[in-house]
Coordinates of C-alpha atoms in Angstrom, one line a residue:
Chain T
X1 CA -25.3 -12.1 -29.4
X2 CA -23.3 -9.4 -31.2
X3 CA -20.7 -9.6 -28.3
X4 CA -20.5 -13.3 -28.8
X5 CA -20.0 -13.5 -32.4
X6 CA -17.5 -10.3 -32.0
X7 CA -15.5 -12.2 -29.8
X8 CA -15.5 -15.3 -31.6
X9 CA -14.0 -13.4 -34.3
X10 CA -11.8 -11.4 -32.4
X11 CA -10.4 -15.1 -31.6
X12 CA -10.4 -16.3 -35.0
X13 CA -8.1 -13.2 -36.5
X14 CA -5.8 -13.6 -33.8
X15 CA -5.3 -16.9 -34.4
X16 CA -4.7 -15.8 -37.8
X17 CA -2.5 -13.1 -37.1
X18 CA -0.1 -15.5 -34.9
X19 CA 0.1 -17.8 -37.8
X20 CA 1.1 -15.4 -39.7
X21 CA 3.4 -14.5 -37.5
X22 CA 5.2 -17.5 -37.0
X23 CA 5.4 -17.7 -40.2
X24 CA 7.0 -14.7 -41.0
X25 CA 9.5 -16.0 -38.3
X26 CA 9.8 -18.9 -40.0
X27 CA 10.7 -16.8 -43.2
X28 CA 13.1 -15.2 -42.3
X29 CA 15.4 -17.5 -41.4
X30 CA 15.3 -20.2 -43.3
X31 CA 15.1 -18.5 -46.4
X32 CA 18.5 -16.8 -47.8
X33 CA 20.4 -13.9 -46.0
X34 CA 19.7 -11.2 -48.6
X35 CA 15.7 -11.9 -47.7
X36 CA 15.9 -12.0 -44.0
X37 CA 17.5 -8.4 -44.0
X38 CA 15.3 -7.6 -46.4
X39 CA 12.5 -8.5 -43.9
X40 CA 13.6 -6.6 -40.8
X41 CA 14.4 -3.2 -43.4
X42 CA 10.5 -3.6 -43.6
X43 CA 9.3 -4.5 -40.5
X44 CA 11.4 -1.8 -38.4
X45 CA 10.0 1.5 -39.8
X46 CA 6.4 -0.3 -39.8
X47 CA 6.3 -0.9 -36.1
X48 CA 6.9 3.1 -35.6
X49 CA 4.1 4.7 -35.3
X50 CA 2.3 5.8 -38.3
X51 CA 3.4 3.8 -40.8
X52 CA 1.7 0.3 -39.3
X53 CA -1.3 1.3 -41.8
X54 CA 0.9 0.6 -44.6
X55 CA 2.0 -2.3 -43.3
X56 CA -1.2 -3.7 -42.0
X57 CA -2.6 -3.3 -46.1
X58 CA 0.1 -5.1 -47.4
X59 CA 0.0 -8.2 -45.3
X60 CA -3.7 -8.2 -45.8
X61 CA -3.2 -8.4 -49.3
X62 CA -1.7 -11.6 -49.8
X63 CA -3.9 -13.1 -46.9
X64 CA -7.8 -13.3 -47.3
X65 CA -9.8 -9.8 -46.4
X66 CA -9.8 -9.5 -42.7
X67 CA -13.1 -7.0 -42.5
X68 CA -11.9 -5.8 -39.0
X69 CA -8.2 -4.6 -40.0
X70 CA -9.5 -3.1 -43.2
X71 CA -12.0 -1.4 -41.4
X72 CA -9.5 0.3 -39.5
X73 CA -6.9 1.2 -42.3
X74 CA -10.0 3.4 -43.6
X75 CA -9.7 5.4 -40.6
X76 CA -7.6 8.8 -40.3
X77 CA -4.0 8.8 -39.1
X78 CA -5.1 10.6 -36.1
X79 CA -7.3 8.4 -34.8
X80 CA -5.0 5.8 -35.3
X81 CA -2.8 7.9 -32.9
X82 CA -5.3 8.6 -30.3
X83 CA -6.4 4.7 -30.5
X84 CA -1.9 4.1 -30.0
X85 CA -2.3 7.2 -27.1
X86 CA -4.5 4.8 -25.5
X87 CA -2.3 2.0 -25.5
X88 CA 0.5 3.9 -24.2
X89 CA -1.7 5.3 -21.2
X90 CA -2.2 1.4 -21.1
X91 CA 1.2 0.4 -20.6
X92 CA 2.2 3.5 -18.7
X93 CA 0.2 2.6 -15.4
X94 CA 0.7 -1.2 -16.0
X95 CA 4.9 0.5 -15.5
X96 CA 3.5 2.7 -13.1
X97 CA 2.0 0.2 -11.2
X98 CA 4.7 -2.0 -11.3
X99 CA 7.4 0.5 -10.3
X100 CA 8.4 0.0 -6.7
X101 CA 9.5 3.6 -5.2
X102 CA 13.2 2.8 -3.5
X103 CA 13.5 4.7 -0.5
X104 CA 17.3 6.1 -0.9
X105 CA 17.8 8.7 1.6
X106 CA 21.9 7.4 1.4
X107 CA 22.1 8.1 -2.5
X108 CA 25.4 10.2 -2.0
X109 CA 26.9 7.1 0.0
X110 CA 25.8 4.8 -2.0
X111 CA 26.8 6.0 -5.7
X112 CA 30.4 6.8 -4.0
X113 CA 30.4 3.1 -2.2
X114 CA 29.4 1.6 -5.5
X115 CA 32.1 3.2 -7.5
X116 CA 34.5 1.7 -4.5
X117 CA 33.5 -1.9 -5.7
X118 CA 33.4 -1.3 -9.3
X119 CA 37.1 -0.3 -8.5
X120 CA 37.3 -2.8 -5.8
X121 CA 36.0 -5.3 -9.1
X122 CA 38.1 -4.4 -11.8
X123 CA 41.7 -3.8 -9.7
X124 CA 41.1 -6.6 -7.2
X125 CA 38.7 -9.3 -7.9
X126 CA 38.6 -9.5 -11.4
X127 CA 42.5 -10.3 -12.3
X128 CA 42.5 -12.8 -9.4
X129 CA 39.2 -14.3 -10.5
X130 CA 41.1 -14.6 -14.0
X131 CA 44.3 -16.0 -13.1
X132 CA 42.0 -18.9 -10.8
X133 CA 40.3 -19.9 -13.8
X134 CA 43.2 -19.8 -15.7
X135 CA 44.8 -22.3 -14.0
X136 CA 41.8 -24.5 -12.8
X137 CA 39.4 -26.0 -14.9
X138 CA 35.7 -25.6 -15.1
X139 CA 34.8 -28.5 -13.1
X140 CA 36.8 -28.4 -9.9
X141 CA 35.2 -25.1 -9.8
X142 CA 31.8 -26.2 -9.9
X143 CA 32.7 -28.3 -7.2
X144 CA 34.0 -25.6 -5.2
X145 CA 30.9 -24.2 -5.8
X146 CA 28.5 -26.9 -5.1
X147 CA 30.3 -27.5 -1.9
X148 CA 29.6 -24.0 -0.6
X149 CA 26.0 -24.3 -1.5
X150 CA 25.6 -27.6 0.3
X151 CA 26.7 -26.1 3.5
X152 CA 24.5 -23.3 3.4
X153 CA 21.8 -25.8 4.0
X154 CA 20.4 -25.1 7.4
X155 CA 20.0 -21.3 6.3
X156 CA 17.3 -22.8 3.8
X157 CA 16.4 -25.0 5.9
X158 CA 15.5 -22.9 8.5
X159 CA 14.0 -20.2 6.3
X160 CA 11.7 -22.4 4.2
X161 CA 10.3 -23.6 7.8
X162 CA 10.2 -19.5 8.8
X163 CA 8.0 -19.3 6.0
X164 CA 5.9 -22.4 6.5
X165 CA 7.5 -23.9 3.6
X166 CA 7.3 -27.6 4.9
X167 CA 7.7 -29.7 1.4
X168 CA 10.6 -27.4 0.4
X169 CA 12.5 -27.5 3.5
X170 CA 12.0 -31.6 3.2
X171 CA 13.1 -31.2 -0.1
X172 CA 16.1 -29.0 1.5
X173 CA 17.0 -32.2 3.6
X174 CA 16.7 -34.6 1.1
X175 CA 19.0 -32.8 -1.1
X176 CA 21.3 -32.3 1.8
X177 CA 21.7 -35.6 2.7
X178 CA 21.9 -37.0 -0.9
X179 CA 24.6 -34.3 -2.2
X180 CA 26.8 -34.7 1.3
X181 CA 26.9 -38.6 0.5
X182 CA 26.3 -39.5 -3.1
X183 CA 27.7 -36.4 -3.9
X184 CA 30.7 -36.9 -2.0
X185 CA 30.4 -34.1 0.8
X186 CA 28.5 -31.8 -1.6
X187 CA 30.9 -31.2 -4.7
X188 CA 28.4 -32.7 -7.1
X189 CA 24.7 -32.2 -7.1
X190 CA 22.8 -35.9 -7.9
X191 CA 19.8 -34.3 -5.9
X192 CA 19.0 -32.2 -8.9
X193 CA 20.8 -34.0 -11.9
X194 CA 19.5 -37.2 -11.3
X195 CA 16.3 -36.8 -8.9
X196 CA 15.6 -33.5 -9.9
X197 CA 15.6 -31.9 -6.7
X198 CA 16.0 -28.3 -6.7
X199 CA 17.1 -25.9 -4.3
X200 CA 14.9 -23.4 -2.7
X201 CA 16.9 -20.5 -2.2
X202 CA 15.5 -18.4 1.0
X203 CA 17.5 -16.4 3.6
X204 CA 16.1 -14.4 6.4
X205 CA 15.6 -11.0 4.5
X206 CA 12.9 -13.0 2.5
X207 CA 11.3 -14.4 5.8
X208 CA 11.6 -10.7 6.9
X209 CA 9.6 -9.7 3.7
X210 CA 7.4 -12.8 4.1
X211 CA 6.0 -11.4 7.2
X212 CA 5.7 -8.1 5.5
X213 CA 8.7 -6.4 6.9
X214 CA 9.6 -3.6 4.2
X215 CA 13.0 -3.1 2.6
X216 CA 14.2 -0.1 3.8
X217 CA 16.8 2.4 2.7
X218 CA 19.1 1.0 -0.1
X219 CA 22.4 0.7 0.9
X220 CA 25.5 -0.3 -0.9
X221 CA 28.1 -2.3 1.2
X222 CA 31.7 -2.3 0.6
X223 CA 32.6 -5.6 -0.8
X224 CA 28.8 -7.3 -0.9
X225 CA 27.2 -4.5 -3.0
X226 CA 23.5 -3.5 -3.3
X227 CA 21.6 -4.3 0.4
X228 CA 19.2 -2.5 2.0
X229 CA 18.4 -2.3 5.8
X230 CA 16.3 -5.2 6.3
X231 CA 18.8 -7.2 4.2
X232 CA 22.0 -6.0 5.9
X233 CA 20.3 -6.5 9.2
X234 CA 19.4 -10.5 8.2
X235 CA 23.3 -11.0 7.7
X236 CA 23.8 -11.4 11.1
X237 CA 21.4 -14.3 11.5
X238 CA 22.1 -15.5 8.1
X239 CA 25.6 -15.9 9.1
X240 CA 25.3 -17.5 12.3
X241 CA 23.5 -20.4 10.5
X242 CA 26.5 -20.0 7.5
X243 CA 28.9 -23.2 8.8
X244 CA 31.9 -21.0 7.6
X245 CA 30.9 -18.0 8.8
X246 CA 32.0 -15.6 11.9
X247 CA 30.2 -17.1 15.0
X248 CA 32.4 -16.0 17.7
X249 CA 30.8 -13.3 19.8
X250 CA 31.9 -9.8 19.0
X251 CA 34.8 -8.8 21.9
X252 CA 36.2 -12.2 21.3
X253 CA 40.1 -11.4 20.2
X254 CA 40.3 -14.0 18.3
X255 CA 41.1 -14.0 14.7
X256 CA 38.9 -14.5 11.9
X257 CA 41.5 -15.0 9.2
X258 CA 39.8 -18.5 8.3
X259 CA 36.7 -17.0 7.8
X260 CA 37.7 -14.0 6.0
X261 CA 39.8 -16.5 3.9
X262 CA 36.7 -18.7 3.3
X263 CA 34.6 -15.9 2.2
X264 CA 37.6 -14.9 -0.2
X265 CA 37.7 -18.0 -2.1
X266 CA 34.0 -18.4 -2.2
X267 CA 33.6 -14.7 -3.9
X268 CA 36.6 -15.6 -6.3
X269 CA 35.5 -18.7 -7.0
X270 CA 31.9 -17.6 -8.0
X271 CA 33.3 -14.5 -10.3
X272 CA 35.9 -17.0 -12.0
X273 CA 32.2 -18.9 -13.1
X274 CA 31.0 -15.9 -14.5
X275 CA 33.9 -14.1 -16.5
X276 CA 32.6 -10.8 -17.7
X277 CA 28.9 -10.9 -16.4
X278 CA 29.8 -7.4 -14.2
X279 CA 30.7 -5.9 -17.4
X280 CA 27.9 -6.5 -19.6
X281 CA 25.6 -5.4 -16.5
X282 CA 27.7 -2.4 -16.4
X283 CA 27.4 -1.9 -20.5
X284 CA 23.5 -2.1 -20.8
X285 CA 23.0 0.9 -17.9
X286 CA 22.5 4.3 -18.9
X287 CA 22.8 5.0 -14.9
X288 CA 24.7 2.5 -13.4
X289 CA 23.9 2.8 -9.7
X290 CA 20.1 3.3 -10.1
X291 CA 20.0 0.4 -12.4
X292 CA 21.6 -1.8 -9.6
X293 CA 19.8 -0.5 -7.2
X294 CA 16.5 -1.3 -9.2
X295 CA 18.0 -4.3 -9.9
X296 CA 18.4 -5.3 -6.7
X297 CA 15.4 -4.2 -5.3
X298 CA 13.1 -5.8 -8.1
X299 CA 15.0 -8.9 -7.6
X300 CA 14.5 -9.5 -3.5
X301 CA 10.9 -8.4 -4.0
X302 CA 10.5 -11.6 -6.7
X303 CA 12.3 -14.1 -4.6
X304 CA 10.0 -13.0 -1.4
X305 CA 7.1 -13.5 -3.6
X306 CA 7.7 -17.0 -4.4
Chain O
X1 CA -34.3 -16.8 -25.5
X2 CA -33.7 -20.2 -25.9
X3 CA -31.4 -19.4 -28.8
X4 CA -29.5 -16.9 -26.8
X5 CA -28.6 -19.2 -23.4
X6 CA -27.7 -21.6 -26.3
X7 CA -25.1 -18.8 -27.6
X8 CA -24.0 -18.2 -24.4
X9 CA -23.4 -21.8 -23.5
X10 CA -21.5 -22.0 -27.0
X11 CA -19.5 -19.1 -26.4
X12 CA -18.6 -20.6 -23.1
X13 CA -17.6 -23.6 -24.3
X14 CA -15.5 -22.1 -27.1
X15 CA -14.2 -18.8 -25.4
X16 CA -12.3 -21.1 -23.3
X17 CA -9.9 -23.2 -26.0
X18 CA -9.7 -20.2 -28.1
X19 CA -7.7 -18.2 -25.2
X20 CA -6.0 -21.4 -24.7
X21 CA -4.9 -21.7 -28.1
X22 CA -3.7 -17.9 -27.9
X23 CA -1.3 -18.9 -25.3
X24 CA -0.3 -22.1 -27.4
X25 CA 0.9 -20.6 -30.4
X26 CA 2.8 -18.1 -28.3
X27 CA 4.7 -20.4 -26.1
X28 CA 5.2 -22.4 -29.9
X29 CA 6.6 -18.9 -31.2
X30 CA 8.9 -19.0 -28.5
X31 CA 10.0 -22.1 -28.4
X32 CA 10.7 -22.4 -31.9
X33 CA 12.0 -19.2 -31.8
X34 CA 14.5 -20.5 -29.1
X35 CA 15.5 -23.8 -31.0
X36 CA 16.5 -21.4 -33.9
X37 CA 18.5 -19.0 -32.0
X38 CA 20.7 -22.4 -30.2
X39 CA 20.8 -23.5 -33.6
X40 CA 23.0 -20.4 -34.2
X41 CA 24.8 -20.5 -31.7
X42 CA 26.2 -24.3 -31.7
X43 CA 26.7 -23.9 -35.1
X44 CA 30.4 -23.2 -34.9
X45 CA 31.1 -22.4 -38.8
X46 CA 28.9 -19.1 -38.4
X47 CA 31.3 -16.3 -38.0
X48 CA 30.0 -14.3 -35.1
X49 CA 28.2 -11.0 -36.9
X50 CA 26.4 -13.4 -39.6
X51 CA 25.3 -15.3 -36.3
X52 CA 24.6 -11.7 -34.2
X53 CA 22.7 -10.7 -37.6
X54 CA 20.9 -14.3 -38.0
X55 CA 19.7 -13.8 -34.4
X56 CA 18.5 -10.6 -34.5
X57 CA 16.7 -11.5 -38.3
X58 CA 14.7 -13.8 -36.2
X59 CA 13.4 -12.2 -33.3
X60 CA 12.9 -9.0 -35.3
X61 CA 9.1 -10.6 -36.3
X62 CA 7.5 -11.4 -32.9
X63 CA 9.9 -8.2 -31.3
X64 CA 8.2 -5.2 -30.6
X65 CA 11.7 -3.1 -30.2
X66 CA 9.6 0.4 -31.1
X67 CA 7.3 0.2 -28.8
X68 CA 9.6 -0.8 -26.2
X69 CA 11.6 2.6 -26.7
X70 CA 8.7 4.1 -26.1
X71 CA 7.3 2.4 -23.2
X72 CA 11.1 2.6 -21.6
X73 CA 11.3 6.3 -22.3
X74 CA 7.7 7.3 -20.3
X75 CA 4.9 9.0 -21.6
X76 CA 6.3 11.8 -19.5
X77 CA 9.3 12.2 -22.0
X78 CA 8.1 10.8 -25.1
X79 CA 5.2 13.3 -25.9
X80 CA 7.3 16.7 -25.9
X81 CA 9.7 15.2 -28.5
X82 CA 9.6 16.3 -31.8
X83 CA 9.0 13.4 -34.5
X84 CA 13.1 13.6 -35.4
X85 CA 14.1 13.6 -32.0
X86 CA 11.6 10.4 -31.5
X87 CA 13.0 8.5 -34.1
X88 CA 16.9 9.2 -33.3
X89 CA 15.9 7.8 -30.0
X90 CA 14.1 5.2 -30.8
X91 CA 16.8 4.5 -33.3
X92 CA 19.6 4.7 -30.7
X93 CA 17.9 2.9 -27.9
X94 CA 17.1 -0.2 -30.1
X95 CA 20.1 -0.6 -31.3
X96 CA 21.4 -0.4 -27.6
X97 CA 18.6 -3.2 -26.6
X98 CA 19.9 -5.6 -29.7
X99 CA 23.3 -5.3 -29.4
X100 CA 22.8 -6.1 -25.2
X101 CA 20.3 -8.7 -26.0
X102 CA 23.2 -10.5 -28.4
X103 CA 26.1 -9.8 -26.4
X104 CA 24.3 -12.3 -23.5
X105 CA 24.7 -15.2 -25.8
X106 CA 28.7 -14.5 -26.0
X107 CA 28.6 -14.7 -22.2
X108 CA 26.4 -18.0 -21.5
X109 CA 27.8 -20.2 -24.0
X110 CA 26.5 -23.6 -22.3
X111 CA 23.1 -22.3 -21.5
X112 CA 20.2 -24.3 -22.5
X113 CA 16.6 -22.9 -22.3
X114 CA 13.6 -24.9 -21.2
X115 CA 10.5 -23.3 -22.0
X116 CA 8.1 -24.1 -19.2
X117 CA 4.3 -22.0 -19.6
X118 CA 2.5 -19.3 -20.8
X119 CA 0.1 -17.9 -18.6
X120 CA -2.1 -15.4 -19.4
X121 CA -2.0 -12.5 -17.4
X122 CA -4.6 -9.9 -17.7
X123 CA -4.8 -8.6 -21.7
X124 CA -0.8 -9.8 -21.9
X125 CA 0.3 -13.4 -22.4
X126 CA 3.9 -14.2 -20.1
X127 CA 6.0 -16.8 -21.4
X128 CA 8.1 -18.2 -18.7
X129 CA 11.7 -19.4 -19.8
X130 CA 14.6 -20.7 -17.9
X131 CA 18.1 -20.2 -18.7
X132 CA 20.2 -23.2 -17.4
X133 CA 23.8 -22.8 -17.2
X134 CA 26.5 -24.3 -15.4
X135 CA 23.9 -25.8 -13.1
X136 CA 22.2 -22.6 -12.4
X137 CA 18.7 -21.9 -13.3
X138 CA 17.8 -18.0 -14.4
X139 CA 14.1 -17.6 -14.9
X140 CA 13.1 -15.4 -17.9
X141 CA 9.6 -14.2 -18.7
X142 CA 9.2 -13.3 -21.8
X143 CA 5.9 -10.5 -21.7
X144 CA 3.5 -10.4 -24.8
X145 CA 0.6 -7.7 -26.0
X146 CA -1.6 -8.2 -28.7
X147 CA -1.2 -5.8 -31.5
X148 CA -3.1 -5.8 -35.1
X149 CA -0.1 -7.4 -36.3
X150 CA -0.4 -10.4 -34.0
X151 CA 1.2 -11.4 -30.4
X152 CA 4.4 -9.0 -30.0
X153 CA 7.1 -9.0 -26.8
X154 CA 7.1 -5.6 -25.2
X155 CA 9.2 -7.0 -22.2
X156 CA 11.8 -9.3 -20.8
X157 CA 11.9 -10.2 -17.3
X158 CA 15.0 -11.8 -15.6
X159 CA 15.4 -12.9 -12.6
X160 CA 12.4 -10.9 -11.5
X161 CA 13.9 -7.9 -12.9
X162 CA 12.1 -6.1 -15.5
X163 CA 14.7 -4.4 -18.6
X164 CA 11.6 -1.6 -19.1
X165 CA 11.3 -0.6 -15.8
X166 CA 14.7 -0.4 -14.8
X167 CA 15.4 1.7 -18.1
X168 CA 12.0 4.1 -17.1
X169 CA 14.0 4.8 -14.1
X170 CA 17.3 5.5 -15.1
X171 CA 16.0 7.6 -17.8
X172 CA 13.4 9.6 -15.7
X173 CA 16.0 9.9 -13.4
X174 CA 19.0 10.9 -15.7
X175 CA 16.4 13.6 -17.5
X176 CA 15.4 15.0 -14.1
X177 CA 18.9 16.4 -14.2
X178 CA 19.9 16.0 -17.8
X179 CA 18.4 17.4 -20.9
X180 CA 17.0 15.4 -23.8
X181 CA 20.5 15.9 -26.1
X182 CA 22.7 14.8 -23.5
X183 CA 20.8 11.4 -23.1
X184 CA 20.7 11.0 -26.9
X185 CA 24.7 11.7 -26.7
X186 CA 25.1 9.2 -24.0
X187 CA 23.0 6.2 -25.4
X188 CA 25.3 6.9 -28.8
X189 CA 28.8 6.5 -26.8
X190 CA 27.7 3.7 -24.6
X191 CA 25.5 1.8 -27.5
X192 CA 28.6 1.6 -29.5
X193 CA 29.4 -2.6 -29.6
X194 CA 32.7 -1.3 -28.4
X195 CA 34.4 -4.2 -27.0
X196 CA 32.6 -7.6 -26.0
X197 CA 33.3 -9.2 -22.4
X198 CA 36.1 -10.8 -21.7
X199 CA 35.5 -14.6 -22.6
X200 CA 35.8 -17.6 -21.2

């Protein structure tokens, strides 16, 4: 019975304390500027680590007696520090947990190889990225865009079946065949404007991952960036089902100056819709090629989840 | 007896929309936290640091920036360090987290953000946002804990990519080589709001 009443009460303050809360949000910004700073000066030092008994009184005070919070303000500071100890122990194997080891045997390789693109990026790319969307607008961009994407349908198409994903690769179709007509060979996108149709994004790394094929070694490829071996490895299938990709057997001499061409207008084009999305990446690392790496590796893992 | 299954059956009943109102007023915060922030940001006759300030004013509530420094450091790291040395950190590193945080609304000026669930995961509460802009769609999970001070975000996920864990790496591996000092040193040059991206 005791548990029951406890946790009904447990309920009832947090209910409270979110009300409070929004509140508080609510506060500080409508009210004037000199009181919203004056907000944050208080709540910054408070959500240290001792100090949150101060703060916990005052709130209390204006609000009626919670018996549970008061309870606690009673107690000594260091219990108050074993009790955030525990919390942190929390929080460290929930991290812990979380963390994905990357298997990086190539680390030499790759920081040198990722320094190659970041020049690569700032000499090459970037200036041509900017003088494109300099002189075209936003929209025929998108278009370019869109009409990329809708080609690349029969590499989701295939990959969503791969994986046993029927509806989406029906949805896949039914986007394909309303963007290549209604949307005038793909340069718009009615399927998800108007029908809301959206595209389900899956190449054959994620099937390989989908059938439980690990990642790898990172590596870092000149000109793509972050792979690793599974993911370099699914290029080659990847590209065969790519319409404007390299399909002529190896040995061939022909020339694959469309192709290379193609690729190079589909990289610029998708930079000049991003202007200055590498650099803030680059800005919030302390590392850089660790935090791409993570990055990277964190963000195949999600997409072969879904 | 009777009175106890009748308890149970109550708390049943109840436990249920209580949790469900938890996640509620979260995704509520969120959302109306969002509305605020766009607010800001359309509102053209704000110069830009009384809009970076207005922004930051009202996330600072339901922001749990200390404990993320903490958390990002690793327990590892964080215990050894003398109560100064914590709070230069902690000072540094938040400041770096703001000032990244702010600089993402210079870069997606169309964006809008559709708040979609909460889901309760575990102890935590996981807010799932999406980011739309120019036609893509960039999920963003925005990760609450309960504290005594009510339903705080200790994480942001994008695109599957959490900001504490890749920061838990890069520092445990920087300090593996590195000492404490040069880290502070290098979160000071970089954390400096230098220059902004180029823009559009």
């Amino acid at each position: 019975m005791a548990i029951v009443l406890f946790s009904a009460l447990l309920g009832g303050c947090s209910q409270q304390s979110i009300e409070k809360e929004s509140l508080a949000t609510e506060q500080s910004v409508t009210e004037e500027p000199e009181r919203s700073v004056l907000v944050t000066a208080e709540e910054e030092p408070e959500s240290g680590q001792k100090e949150t008994l101060q703060g916990n009184s005052e709130s209390d005070a204006e609000d009626e007696p919670l018996t549970d919070v008061e309870e606690k303000s009673e107690e000594d500071e260091e219990d108050e520090e074993d009790e955030e100890d525990e919390e942190f122990d929390e929080f460290e194997s929930e991290f812990e947990e979380a963390k994905q080891e990357v298997s990086d045997p190539l680390e030499g390789y790759n920081r040198a190889m990722t320094t190659f693109n970041d020049k690569l990026y700032f000499w090459v790319l970037n200036p041509i990225a900017g003088g494109y969307r300099f002189i075209i607008p936003e929209a025929p961009r998108r278009g370019v865009r869109n009409f990329f994407h809708n080609l690349l349908y029969p590499l989701r198409f295939v990959n969503n079946l791969l994986q046993f994903k029927i509806a989406n690769a029906g949805e896949e179709t039914l986007r394909f065949v309303t963007n290549s007509t209604i949307g005038i060979l793909g340069l718009w996108d009615p399927a998800k404007e108007w029908f809301d149709m959206r595209p389900h994004e899956e190449d054959f790394g994620q099937t390989l991952g989908f059938y439980g094929l690990g990642s790898g070694p990172h590596i870092v490829l000149p000109f793509f960036g972050p792979s690793n071996l599974r993911d370099t490895f699914s290029m080659v299938p990847d590209n065969y089902l790519d319409p404007t990709g390299q399909r002529k057997p190896l040995g061939q001499t022909e020339s694959y100056e469309a192709e290379y061409g193609l690729l190079a207008i589909k990289t610029i084009n998708k930079v000049s819709l991003r202007p200055g999305e590498y650099e803030s990446l680059k800005k919030d690392a302390v590392d850089f090629y660790p935090f791409l790496r993570d990055s990277y590796e964190q963000m195949r893992n999600k997409q072969i989840k879904e | 007896m009777r009175k106890l299954i009748f308890l149970i059956i109550f708390a049943l009943v109840f436990a249920q929309p209580l949790m469900a109102s938890d996640q509620g007023d979260v995704k509520d915060l969120v959302e109306r936290n969002i509305k605020i922030v766009m607010g800001f940001i359309k509102n053209k006759s704000l110069d830009k640091e009384t809009r970076n300030r207005k922004i930051i004013d009202s996330m600072a509530p339901f922001f749990d920036f200390n404990f993320m420094a903490k958390v990002c450091l690793g327990k590892k790291y964080w215990k050894p360090l003398s109560k100064t040395k914590r709070k230069e950190f902690t000072e540094l590193f938040v400041k770096r987290l703001k000032e990244s945080y702010i600089e993402k609304f210079d870069l997606y000026t169309d964006e809008e953000v559709e708040v979609e669930a909460a889901k309760k995961v575990k102890k935590r509460i996981h807010v799932v946002t999406y980011l739309v802009s120019k036609g893509d769609r960039m999920e963003m999970i925005f990760k609450f804990r309960k504290t005594k001070k009510g339903w705080k975000v200790y994480d942001l996920e994008i695109l599957g990519v959490s900001i504490v864990l890749t920061y838990r790496s890069q520092f445990s591996g920087f300090l593996k080589k590195n000492s404490m000092d040069d880290l502070l040193e290098k979160l000071a040059v970089t954390g400096s709001f230098a220059t902004s991206g180029s823009k559009k």
